[in-house]
XYZ file of C-alpha atoms in Angstrom:
294
model
C -30.020 -6.732 72.334
C -31.353 -6.410 68.740
C -29.461 -3.508 67.210
C -29.810 -3.199 63.403
C -27.656 -1.459 60.939
C -30.454 1.094 60.349
C -30.385 2.050 63.896
C -26.633 2.869 63.504
C -27.509 4.982 60.407
C -30.345 6.754 62.163
C -28.158 7.608 65.103
C -25.238 8.799 62.933
C -27.554 11.101 61.087
C -28.915 12.703 64.310
C -25.500 12.915 65.779
C -24.076 14.756 62.831
C -27.034 16.986 62.356
C -27.730 17.528 66.083
C -31.347 18.074 64.981
C -34.068 15.467 64.597
C -35.925 17.333 61.915
C -32.872 17.766 59.657
C -31.872 14.123 60.281
C -35.367 12.821 59.473
C -35.335 14.862 56.149
C -31.782 13.545 55.370
C -32.964 9.939 56.027
C -36.289 10.506 54.170
C -38.465 9.436 57.030
C -40.771 11.332 59.337
C -39.503 12.733 62.677
C -41.721 10.826 65.186
C -40.476 7.296 64.012
C -36.888 8.526 64.087
C -37.248 9.675 67.707
C -38.801 6.390 68.628
C -35.967 4.397 67.047
C -33.285 6.462 68.869
C -35.147 6.044 72.080
C -35.295 2.298 71.448
C -31.552 2.192 70.616
C -30.777 3.935 73.914
C -32.951 1.449 75.833
C -31.229 -1.471 74.265
C -27.736 -0.080 74.865
C -28.608 0.986 78.366
C -27.107 4.460 78.083
C -28.261 7.789 77.040
C -26.486 8.936 73.761
C -28.244 12.270 73.158
C -28.869 15.057 75.621
C -32.200 16.635 74.475
C -33.701 19.963 75.350
C -36.498 21.947 73.692
C -33.848 23.973 71.947
C -30.783 21.627 71.352
C -29.593 18.093 70.880
C -26.068 17.215 72.013
C -23.976 14.102 72.257
C -23.283 12.635 75.646
C -19.809 11.086 76.440
C -21.415 7.636 75.649
C -22.846 9.105 72.492
C -19.510 10.350 71.275
C -17.931 6.995 71.738
C -20.893 5.184 70.120
C -20.791 7.600 67.248
C -17.173 6.632 66.520
C -17.827 2.961 66.936
C -20.965 3.106 64.791
C -19.106 4.723 61.911
C -16.416 2.045 62.110
C -19.018 -0.792 62.168
C -20.636 0.613 59.023
C -17.419 1.001 57.309
C -16.465 -2.580 58.116
C -19.832 -3.850 56.838
C -19.240 -1.950 53.543
C -15.678 -3.253 53.261
C -16.797 -6.786 53.996
C -19.569 -6.597 51.251
C -17.117 -5.017 48.740
C -14.544 -7.820 49.386
C -17.225 -10.511 49.072
C -18.342 -8.995 45.735
C -14.847 -8.760 44.511
C -14.095 -12.317 45.422
C -17.329 -13.449 43.683
C -16.250 -11.483 40.544
C -12.829 -13.028 40.689
C -10.932 -9.568 40.898
C -9.583 -10.433 44.362
C -8.468 -13.497 46.171
C -5.647 -15.998 46.088
C -4.456 -18.778 43.774
C -2.041 -21.430 44.736
C -0.415 -23.027 41.604
C 2.024 -25.893 41.488
C 4.333 -25.911 38.479
C 7.193 -28.088 37.087
C 10.543 -26.478 36.494
C 9.802 -26.269 32.746
C 6.561 -24.338 33.167
C 8.039 -20.774 33.163
C 9.642 -21.564 29.782
C 6.328 -22.662 28.189
C 4.940 -19.673 26.296
C 1.198 -20.361 26.873
C 1.977 -20.694 30.681
C 4.132 -17.626 30.987
C 1.820 -15.511 28.701
C -1.188 -16.538 30.704
C 0.472 -15.662 34.038
C 1.495 -12.199 32.612
C -1.967 -11.373 31.199
C -3.572 -12.537 34.508
C -1.320 -10.212 36.622
C -2.258 -7.301 34.359
C -5.989 -7.990 34.439
C -6.150 -8.933 38.154
C -3.489 -7.104 40.188
C -5.446 -7.673 43.478
C -5.291 -11.452 43.257
C -2.353 -13.004 45.128
C -0.659 -15.784 43.132
C 1.343 -18.199 45.054
C 3.595 -20.264 42.726
C 5.222 -23.357 44.038
C 7.877 -25.257 42.014
C 7.171 -28.930 42.492
C 7.564 -31.900 40.131
C 4.575 -33.594 38.651
C 4.111 -36.586 40.986
C 4.614 -34.404 44.036
C 1.784 -32.181 42.940
C -0.929 -34.886 43.226
C -1.476 -34.901 46.963
C -1.494 -31.123 47.476
C -4.086 -30.848 44.635
C -6.145 -33.660 46.155
C -6.257 -32.205 49.683
C -6.640 -28.494 48.666
C -3.126 -27.173 49.375
C -2.924 -26.435 45.633
C -5.699 -24.999 43.524
C -4.155 -25.773 40.134
C -1.234 -27.750 38.885
C 0.811 -27.357 35.715
C 2.530 -30.735 34.989
C 3.593 -33.221 32.502
C 1.576 -36.256 31.319
C 1.183 -38.726 34.223
C -1.443 -41.139 35.663
C -3.887 -39.196 37.775
C -5.975 -40.447 40.758
C -9.725 -40.547 40.213
C -10.399 -37.284 42.197
C -8.262 -35.194 39.769
C -9.192 -33.892 36.290
C -7.018 -32.352 33.573
C -7.012 -30.594 30.321
C -4.184 -30.314 27.732
C -2.342 -27.022 27.672
C -0.136 -27.983 24.810
C 1.674 -30.834 23.138
C 5.282 -30.049 22.413
C 8.156 -31.800 20.577
C 10.974 -33.461 22.267
C 14.511 -32.523 21.116
C 17.928 -34.282 21.272
C 20.618 -32.170 22.933
C 24.245 -32.600 21.963
C 27.399 -30.467 22.462
C 28.272 -28.262 19.431
C 31.399 -30.314 18.812
C 29.506 -33.562 18.768
C 29.389 -35.345 15.310
C 25.622 -35.269 15.356
C 25.515 -31.529 15.828
C 25.717 -30.863 12.165
C 22.526 -32.941 11.329
C 19.211 -31.242 10.524
C 17.297 -34.002 12.535
C 18.161 -37.411 13.823
C 16.479 -40.672 14.630
C 16.273 -41.867 18.218
C 18.632 -44.738 17.276
C 21.354 -42.279 16.867
C 21.495 -41.762 20.571
C 21.406 -45.444 21.430
C 25.075 -45.856 22.231
C 25.759 -42.376 23.492
C 26.435 -41.532 27.089
C 23.175 -40.170 28.318
C 22.518 -37.478 30.862
C 19.194 -38.080 32.362
C 16.950 -37.558 35.375
C 17.507 -39.497 38.567
C 14.460 -41.834 38.865
C 14.166 -40.865 42.622
C 13.347 -37.352 41.898
C 9.938 -38.281 40.601
C 9.604 -36.088 37.536
C 7.128 -37.137 34.853
C 9.691 -36.368 32.041
C 11.754 -39.344 33.382
C 8.823 -41.697 32.626
C 7.723 -39.980 29.442
C 11.212 -39.919 27.786
C 12.186 -43.328 29.047
C 8.903 -44.743 27.808
C 9.482 -43.393 24.355
C 12.839 -44.815 24.143
C 11.668 -48.261 25.258
C 8.831 -48.149 22.592
C 11.593 -47.912 20.013
C 13.751 -50.621 21.702
C 16.404 -48.299 22.929
C 17.997 -48.849 26.394
C 19.819 -45.504 26.983
C 23.342 -45.739 28.285
C 22.884 -43.412 31.278
C 26.076 -42.166 32.733
C 24.910 -39.093 34.674
C 21.726 -38.890 36.826
C 20.643 -35.444 38.060
C 17.520 -33.808 39.558
C 16.963 -30.735 37.366
C 16.556 -30.186 33.566
C 18.812 -27.016 34.080
C 21.695 -29.469 35.276
C 21.101 -31.605 32.296
C 21.625 -28.707 29.978
C 24.688 -27.664 31.914
C 26.280 -31.140 31.741
C 25.532 -31.464 28.014
C 27.185 -28.092 27.486
C 30.339 -29.502 29.026
C 30.276 -32.417 26.651
C 29.653 -35.113 29.362
C 26.841 -36.658 27.304
C 23.706 -36.220 25.216
C 20.141 -35.943 26.419
C 16.444 -35.256 25.377
C 14.228 -32.466 26.664
C 11.008 -30.718 25.622
C 11.134 -27.776 23.209
C 10.206 -25.265 25.898
C 13.711 -25.413 27.347
C 15.078 -24.007 24.124
C 14.265 -20.626 25.596
C 17.362 -21.208 27.705
C 20.253 -20.193 25.341
C 23.513 -22.067 25.854
C 25.972 -21.550 22.937
C 27.629 -24.967 23.500
C 24.229 -26.933 23.250
C 22.676 -27.928 19.900
C 19.062 -28.783 19.724
C 18.201 -31.452 17.154
C 14.604 -32.433 16.051
C 13.831 -36.068 16.497
C 12.384 -37.928 13.529
C 9.992 -40.092 15.491
C 6.378 -38.831 15.393
C 5.738 -39.785 19.043
C 8.652 -37.662 20.187
C 6.172 -35.414 22.045
C 5.530 -34.213 25.606
C 2.171 -33.062 26.897
C 1.646 -30.305 29.388
C -1.502 -30.565 31.498
C -3.571 -28.220 33.685
C -4.779 -30.296 36.596
C -7.361 -29.621 39.365
C -9.567 -31.495 41.984
C -12.881 -32.570 40.519
C -14.988 -32.112 43.647
C -13.630 -28.651 44.861
C -15.614 -25.643 44.091
C -14.119 -23.525 41.246
C -13.955 -19.957 42.317
C -14.111 -17.093 39.768
C -10.461 -16.384 40.296
C -9.713 -20.086 39.390
C -11.904 -20.057 36.323
C -10.237 -16.760 35.090
C -6.781 -18.379 35.326
C -8.024 -21.675 33.732
C -9.562 -19.745 30.881
C -6.234 -17.995 30.135
C -4.093 -21.095 30.549
C -6.383 -23.146 28.147
C -7.021 -20.347 25.683
């Protein structure tokens, strides 16, 4: 069986017009080739679709069923072609993005997501909150398309670009003696009870902040280890200790927490956009990358 889409269009025209002459005119072809193609179609199907007389053309029962199915087939083809075109243009599809807990508070990230949603409402974005180190395997094997993470060593199959570099701040309770300072050196925190990340959690901020303290010969006196930055903020607000977090978390307003600039020039944290080098970058992916890196 070698039925082509044009055969379906020819048959639909004849079935709707119930007249070979009008159907041929509608299709902009001559009548004899149209009649031959319909006859060939019937032969390939093995069923008579049209009952012909010298005066009339009517659909058989098989013809009525084939007309309904032929219309659906052409509609499916049109929809498939439209969907492929929309995917190619990046106005439809899916994006799976891993992000650290701080990402929603980073203005370039939240702004990019908002703009993307306004421009491409038919693209489904699946956001997965996952710490930096836990994003590496899903990015490598294709379970994630993009990762928004902190500075961390990457395997050779992943690439990255800088989204932003933001300052690190000291966090103290508003009743703490340091709370009245305009800025402080890291050494001011050396003997303070420190609220920090649990090393088993695997957040890149743990290594980034601890590395900065060690560069300045400070061994923090860690009294509380927690899994989330929100918990750090909460414990600082109760006066259980001090801590250090990136500026993006300042968007979380707690009246009992004071944010103090650090005087060291390397008190910075980098936010990266990460993707797999060898995977094809769809138009949807490129649209999102363009907004995040703008």
